Amino acid sequence: MSRKKILVTGGAGFIGGNFVQYMVDKYPQYDIYNMDLLTYAGDLTKHKYIETKDNYFFIKADIADRETILELFKKEQFDYVVHFAAESHVDRSITDPGIFVQTNVLGTQVLLDSSRAVEVTKFVHVSTDEVYGELDFDPDTFFTEETPLQPNSPYSASKASSDLLVRAYHETYGLPVNITRCSNNYGPYHFPEKLIPLTISRVLNDQKVPVYGDGKNIRDWLHVIDHCAAIDLVLHEGVNGEVYNVGGHNEKTNLEVVKTIIKTLDKSKELIEFVKDRLGHDKRYAIDPTKLEGLGWQPTYTFETGIAQTIQWYLDNKEWWEQIISGDYQNYFEKQYSINK
Ligand SMILES: Cc1cn([C@H]2C[C@H](O)[C@@H](COP(=O)(O)OP(=O)(O)O[C@H]3O[C@H](C)C(=O)[C@H](O)[C@H]3O)O2)c(=O)[nH]c1=O
């Protein structure tokens, strides 16, 4: 039997990158193709260790480049596609929504057409709980797979649009798909524009941490490795056409998260700086993962164990994030900071 070919889009990013490493290690019998455009959030230095492995391949390409992608699919005849590639930062979508439509919506449609052309065995579309909109602060309410889509930001609207295209390709053409919708991920290689790595890196450098609004917005934190295990499970066991929510049952206010990091690093709360709120800032995300648990998934990290491991990782891998924050990122941060001031 020939070896299975798995295409992972966005495998130079945070979640996709962790997934590529997870799959290369776990499945020597699969060939893992990491396809990424290497935009500002993509970096290959994280893959040094797997680059020497026989079952890892890298392709630089733009998912929205129809001709190139279709040609590539015809040449490689991928068996499975796991689609992470996306513009993912909500703040950036508020200042520059166009690229989110181009990559997240158009790019997904190109991949769907290409997957149809070579009749892939499975297309897993990695999405987000933000497509459901926001919950209020009632702790007994959760997003389920039946919650209507009510995205609020240009980012979540672009992800909801791509989810609907994936659904439509299943309904119309019978493409074997799954959609996964995760809560907020954290862990190694998280790009420092996002709350947790931004806080860790700034606190380590004794710099102020901007907290939007009153800091009471709630996110449900999921360790990236638990997320990778969930996607692996859905890839192999997911029922075609189904959506699976992935959440860690770790709801925290942003202020709790920031204070935990400051305390763990033994720094002062004076570093917290309350700034203007994000436009259309969703109040609360929380996921009911019962359906996925039915396939046998359980998170292995609590927020407490996961954040301790993550902080330690950032302490041990200063070189990785220092090289990022000293580049173009600095301009981005200053611009964003002045918007929020
Ligand atoms: C960057 C930043 C954020 N925040 C607040 C805003 C949010 O309430 C919370 C987390 O923000 P972040 O931008 O890290 O993540 P979300 O906007 O929740 O979205 C993230 O989780 C979902 C599931 C995805 O799908 C997104 O791709 C992913 O970026 O902290 C601050 O208070 N200060 C800051 O400097």
Coordinates of C-alpha atoms and ligand atoms in Angstrom, one line a residue:
M1 CA 0.0 0.0 0.0
S2 CA 1.4 3.4 -0.9
R3 CA 2.1 5.9 1.8
K4 CA -0.6 8.4 2.7
K5 CA 0.0 12.0 1.8
I6 CA -1.3 14.6 4.2
L7 CA -1.3 18.3 3.2
V8 CA -1.2 20.7 6.1
T9 CA -1.8 24.3 5.1
G10 CA -0.4 27.0 7.3
G11 CA 2.2 24.6 8.9
A12 CA 4.7 27.4 9.5
G13 CA 2.2 29.2 11.9
F14 CA 1.4 28.6 15.5
I15 CA -1.3 25.9 15.6
G16 CA -0.4 24.4 12.1
G17 CA 3.2 24.3 13.1
N18 CA 2.5 22.4 16.3
F19 CA 0.3 20.0 14.3
V20 CA 3.0 19.4 11.7
Q21 CA 5.5 18.4 14.4
Y22 CA 2.9 16.3 16.2
M23 CA 2.0 14.4 13.0
V24 CA 5.6 13.9 11.7
D25 CA 6.5 12.4 15.1
K26 CA 3.4 10.3 15.6
Y27 CA 3.0 8.9 12.1
P28 CA 6.3 7.9 10.4
Q29 CA 4.0 6.0 7.9
Y30 CA 2.5 9.2 6.6
D31 CA 4.2 11.8 4.5
I32 CA 3.4 15.3 5.9
Y33 CA 3.5 18.2 3.4
N34 CA 3.6 21.6 5.1
M35 CA 2.4 24.3 2.7
D36 CA 2.8 27.9 3.8
L37 CA 3.2 31.3 2.3
L38 CA 5.5 32.4 5.0
T39 CA 3.8 35.7 5.8
Y40 CA 4.7 37.7 8.9
A41 CA 3.4 35.0 11.2
G42 CA 5.1 32.1 9.5
D43 CA 8.5 30.8 10.5
L44 CA 10.4 27.7 9.6
T45 CA 13.1 27.8 12.3
K46 CA 10.7 26.0 14.6
H47 CA 10.9 23.0 12.3
K48 CA 14.7 22.5 12.4
Y49 CA 14.3 19.2 14.3
I50 CA 11.8 17.7 11.8
E51 CA 13.5 19.0 8.7
T52 CA 15.8 16.1 8.6
K53 CA 13.0 13.5 8.8
D54 CA 12.1 11.5 5.7
N55 CA 8.4 12.1 6.2
Y56 CA 8.5 15.9 6.2
F57 CA 8.2 18.2 3.2
F58 CA 7.8 21.9 2.8
I59 CA 6.1 23.8 -0.1
K60 CA 6.0 27.6 -0.3
A61 CA 2.7 28.6 -1.9
D62 CA -0.3 30.9 -1.5
I63 CA -3.6 29.1 -1.0
A64 CA -5.4 31.8 -3.0
D65 CA -3.2 31.2 -6.0
R66 CA -5.7 29.0 -7.9
E67 CA -3.5 27.8 -10.8
T68 CA -0.5 26.9 -8.6
I69 CA -2.6 25.1 -6.0
L70 CA -4.6 23.1 -8.5
E71 CA -1.4 22.0 -10.3
L72 CA 0.2 21.0 -7.0
F73 CA -2.8 18.9 -6.0
K74 CA -2.8 17.1 -9.4
K75 CA 0.9 16.5 -9.1
E76 CA 1.0 15.3 -5.5
Q77 CA -2.5 13.6 -5.3
F78 CA -2.9 14.4 -1.5
D79 CA -5.0 11.9 0.4
Y80 CA -5.9 14.2 3.3
V81 CA -6.0 18.0 3.7
V82 CA -5.9 19.7 7.1
H83 CA -6.5 23.4 6.5
F84 CA -5.0 25.9 9.1
A85 CA -3.7 28.6 6.7
A86 CA -5.5 31.8 7.7
E87 CA -5.1 35.4 8.7
S88 CA -5.9 35.0 12.4
H89 CA -5.5 38.2 14.4
V90 CA -8.7 40.0 15.2
D91 CA -7.0 43.4 15.7
R92 CA -5.4 43.2 12.3
S93 CA -8.8 42.3 10.7
I94 CA -10.2 45.5 12.2
T95 CA -7.6 47.7 10.6
D96 CA -7.2 45.7 7.3
P97 CA -10.1 43.4 6.6
G98 CA -9.3 42.8 2.9
I99 CA -6.6 40.3 3.2
F100 CA -8.8 38.2 5.6
V101 CA -11.4 37.8 2.8
Q102 CA -8.7 37.0 0.2
T103 CA -6.9 34.4 2.3
N104 CA -9.6 32.9 4.5
V105 CA -12.5 32.9 2.1
L106 CA -11.0 32.8 -1.4
G107 CA -8.1 30.6 -0.3
T108 CA -10.4 28.1 1.3
Q109 CA -12.5 27.9 -1.9
V110 CA -9.4 27.2 -4.0
L111 CA -8.4 24.4 -1.6
L112 CA -11.9 23.0 -1.8
D113 CA -11.9 23.0 -5.6
S114 CA -8.5 21.4 -5.7
S115 CA -9.5 18.8 -3.1
R116 CA -12.6 17.9 -5.2
A117 CA -10.4 17.6 -8.4
V118 CA -8.3 14.9 -6.8
E119 CA -11.0 13.3 -4.7
V120 CA -9.3 13.6 -1.3
T121 CA -10.3 11.1 1.4
K122 CA -10.9 13.9 3.9
F123 CA -10.8 17.7 4.2
V124 CA -10.5 19.0 7.8
H125 CA -11.2 22.7 8.0
V126 CA -9.8 24.2 11.2
S127 CA -12.0 27.0 12.3
T128 CA -12.8 29.0 15.5
D129 CA -15.5 29.4 18.1
E130 CA -15.5 33.1 17.2
V131 CA -17.9 32.3 14.3
Y132 CA -20.6 31.8 16.9
G133 CA -20.3 35.4 18.1
E134 CA -20.2 36.1 21.8
L135 CA -21.9 34.7 24.9
D136 CA -22.9 36.8 27.9
F137 CA -21.4 36.3 31.3
D138 CA -23.9 33.5 32.4
P139 CA -21.4 30.7 33.3
D140 CA -24.0 28.0 32.3
T141 CA -24.1 29.0 28.6
F142 CA -21.8 27.4 26.1
F143 CA -21.4 27.3 22.3
T144 CA -22.5 24.0 20.9
E145 CA -22.3 22.8 17.3
E146 CA -25.9 23.9 16.9
T147 CA -25.3 27.5 18.0
P148 CA -26.1 29.8 15.0
L149 CA -23.2 31.6 13.3
Q150 CA -23.1 35.3 14.3
P151 CA -19.6 36.5 13.7
N152 CA -18.8 40.0 14.9
S153 CA -15.3 40.9 13.7
P154 CA -14.1 40.9 10.0
Y155 CA -11.8 38.0 11.1
S156 CA -14.6 35.8 12.4
A157 CA -16.9 36.8 9.5
S158 CA -14.2 35.5 7.1
K159 CA -13.9 32.3 9.1
A160 CA -17.7 31.8 9.2
S161 CA -17.8 32.4 5.4
S162 CA -15.2 29.7 4.8
D163 CA -17.0 27.3 7.2
L164 CA -20.1 27.8 5.1
L165 CA -18.2 27.1 1.9
V166 CA -16.8 23.9 3.4
R167 CA -20.3 22.9 4.4
A168 CA -21.7 23.7 0.9
Y169 CA -19.0 21.5 -0.8
H170 CA -20.1 18.6 1.4
E171 CA -23.8 19.2 0.7
T172 CA -23.4 19.9 -3.0
Y173 CA -20.6 17.7 -4.2
G174 CA -20.3 15.2 -1.3
L175 CA -16.8 16.3 -0.5
P176 CA -15.8 14.4 2.7
V177 CA -15.3 17.2 5.2
N178 CA -15.1 18.0 8.9
I179 CA -15.1 21.4 10.5
T180 CA -13.4 21.9 13.9
R181 CA -14.1 25.0 15.9
C182 CA -11.6 25.7 18.7
S183 CA -11.4 28.1 21.6
N184 CA -8.3 30.3 22.3
N185 CA -5.1 28.3 21.9
Y186 CA -1.9 28.9 23.7
G187 CA 1.4 27.1 24.1
P188 CA 4.9 27.0 22.4
Y189 CA 5.5 29.1 19.2
H190 CA 2.5 31.4 19.8
F191 CA 3.1 34.6 17.9
P192 CA 3.6 37.5 20.3
E193 CA 0.8 39.6 18.9
K194 CA -1.7 37.4 20.9
L195 CA -2.5 38.1 24.5
I196 CA -0.6 35.3 26.3
P197 CA 2.7 35.4 24.4
L198 CA 2.5 39.2 24.2
T199 CA 2.1 39.3 28.0
I200 CA 4.9 36.9 28.7
S201 CA 7.4 38.6 26.4
R202 CA 6.6 42.1 27.6
V203 CA 6.6 41.2 31.3
L204 CA 10.0 39.5 30.8
N205 CA 11.2 42.7 29.4
D206 CA 9.6 44.8 32.1
Q207 CA 7.3 46.5 29.6
K208 CA 3.7 47.6 30.1
V209 CA 1.0 45.1 29.1
P210 CA -2.0 46.7 27.4
V211 CA -5.3 45.2 28.7
Y212 CA -8.3 46.2 26.6
G213 CA -11.3 47.8 28.3
D214 CA -11.8 46.6 31.9
G215 CA -10.1 43.2 31.3
K216 CA -13.2 41.3 32.2
N217 CA -13.8 39.7 28.8
I218 CA -13.6 35.9 29.1
R219 CA -11.8 33.4 26.8
D220 CA -11.7 29.6 27.1
W221 CA -8.1 28.5 26.9
L222 CA -7.0 25.3 25.1
H223 CA -3.4 24.1 25.1
V224 CA -2.3 23.7 21.5
I225 CA -1.2 20.1 22.0
D226 CA -4.7 19.2 23.1
H227 CA -6.0 20.9 20.0
C228 CA -3.6 18.9 17.8
A229 CA -4.8 15.6 19.4
A230 CA -8.4 16.7 18.7
I231 CA -7.7 17.4 15.0
D232 CA -5.8 14.1 14.6
L233 CA -8.9 12.3 16.1
V234 CA -11.3 14.1 13.8
L235 CA -9.1 13.4 10.8
H236 CA -9.3 9.7 11.5
E237 CA -12.6 9.2 13.2
G238 CA -14.8 12.3 12.3
V239 CA -18.1 11.5 10.7
N240 CA -18.2 13.2 7.2
G241 CA -20.0 16.5 7.1
E242 CA -19.9 17.0 10.9
V243 CA -18.7 19.9 13.0
Y244 CA -16.8 19.4 16.2
N245 CA -16.1 22.0 18.8
V246 CA -12.8 21.9 20.7
G247 CA -12.6 23.6 24.1
G248 CA -10.6 23.3 27.2
H249 CA -13.2 24.2 29.9
N250 CA -10.7 26.8 31.1
E251 CA -12.6 30.0 31.2
K252 CA -10.6 33.0 32.5
T253 CA -10.9 36.8 32.3
N254 CA -8.1 38.5 30.5
L255 CA -7.1 40.1 33.7
E256 CA -6.8 36.8 35.4
V257 CA -4.6 35.5 32.6
V258 CA -2.3 38.6 32.8
K259 CA -2.1 38.5 36.6
T260 CA -1.2 34.8 36.6
I261 CA 1.7 35.4 34.2
I262 CA 2.9 38.4 36.2
K263 CA 2.7 36.4 39.4
T264 CA 4.5 33.3 38.0
L265 CA 7.3 35.6 36.7
D266 CA 7.5 37.3 40.1
K267 CA 6.9 40.8 38.5
S268 CA 4.8 43.8 39.5
K269 CA 1.1 44.3 38.7
E270 CA 2.1 47.9 38.0
L271 CA 3.0 46.5 34.5
I272 CA -0.8 46.3 33.7
E273 CA -2.0 49.2 31.6
F274 CA -5.7 49.5 30.9
V275 CA -6.2 50.8 27.4
K276 CA -9.2 51.6 25.1
D277 CA -11.4 48.6 24.3
R278 CA -11.1 46.6 21.0
L279 CA -14.0 47.6 18.6
G280 CA -16.8 45.1 18.8
H281 CA -14.9 43.2 21.5
D282 CA -16.7 39.9 22.1
K283 CA -17.5 39.5 25.8
R284 CA -17.1 35.8 26.4
Y285 CA -16.3 32.5 24.5
A286 CA -17.0 29.1 26.1
I287 CA -17.3 25.8 24.4
D288 CA -19.2 22.6 25.1
P289 CA -16.9 19.8 23.8
T290 CA -19.3 16.9 24.5
K291 CA -19.6 15.9 20.9
L292 CA -15.8 15.6 20.5
E293 CA -15.6 13.8 23.9
G294 CA -17.9 11.3 22.3
L295 CA -15.1 10.4 19.8
G296 CA -12.8 9.8 22.8
W297 CA -11.1 13.2 23.2
Q298 CA -10.1 14.6 26.6
P299 CA -7.8 17.6 27.2
T300 CA -4.6 16.7 29.1
Y301 CA -3.8 20.2 30.3
T302 CA -5.6 22.3 32.9
F303 CA -5.0 26.1 32.4
E304 CA -2.7 25.9 35.5
T305 CA -0.5 23.2 34.1
G306 CA -0.6 24.5 30.6
I307 CA 0.3 28.1 31.4
A308 CA 3.2 27.0 33.7
Q309 CA 4.6 24.8 30.8
T310 CA 4.1 27.7 28.3
I311 CA 5.8 30.3 30.5
Q312 CA 8.7 27.9 31.0
W313 CA 8.9 27.3 27.2
Y314 CA 9.2 31.1 26.6
L315 CA 11.9 31.3 29.2
D316 CA 13.8 28.5 27.5
N317 CA 13.3 29.8 24.0
K318 CA 14.0 33.5 24.3
E319 CA 16.0 33.4 21.1
W320 CA 12.9 32.4 19.1
W321 CA 10.6 35.2 20.3
E322 CA 13.3 37.9 20.7
Q323 CA 14.1 37.5 17.0
I324 CA 10.4 38.1 16.2
I325 CA 9.8 41.1 18.4
S326 CA 12.9 42.8 17.2
G327 CA 11.7 42.7 13.6
D328 CA 8.7 44.2 11.8
Y329 CA 6.6 43.2 14.7
Q330 CA 7.8 46.3 16.6
N331 CA 6.2 48.6 14.1
Y332 CA 3.0 46.6 14.3
F333 CA 2.9 46.8 18.1
E334 CA 3.6 50.5 18.2
K335 CA 0.8 51.2 15.7
Q336 CA -1.7 49.0 17.6
Y337 CA -0.6 50.5 20.9
S338 CA -1.3 54.0 19.6
I339 CA -4.8 52.9 18.4
N340 CA -5.6 51.6 21.9
K341 CA -4.0 54.5 23.8
Ligands
LIG1 C1 -3.6 41.4 22.0 C2 -4.4 41.7 23.2 C3 -5.6 41.1 23.5 N1 -6.4 41.5 24.5 C4 -7.6 40.8 24.8 C5 -8.6 40.7 23.6 C6 -9.2 39.3 23.9 O1 -10.4 39.5 24.7 C7 -8.2 38.5 24.6 C8 -7.4 37.6 23.7 O2 -7.0 38.3 22.6 P1 -6.2 37.6 21.3 O3 -6.0 38.7 20.3 O4 -5.0 37.0 21.9 O5 -7.2 36.5 20.9 P2 -8.8 36.5 20.4 O6 -9.1 37.8 19.8 O7 -9.6 36.0 21.5 O8 -8.7 35.5 19.2 C9 -7.9 34.3 19.3 O9 -8.7 33.1 19.6 C10 -9.7 32.8 18.6 C11 -10.4 31.6 19.1 C12 -9.3 32.8 17.2 O10 -9.8 32.2 16.4 C13 -8.2 33.8 16.8 O11 -7.6 33.5 15.6 C14 -7.2 34.1 17.9 O12 -6.4 35.2 17.6 O13 -7.3 39.5 25.1 C15 -5.9 42.5 25.4 O14 -6.6 42.8 26.4 N2 -4.7 43.1 25.1 C16 -3.9 42.8 24.0 O15 -2.9 43.4 23.8

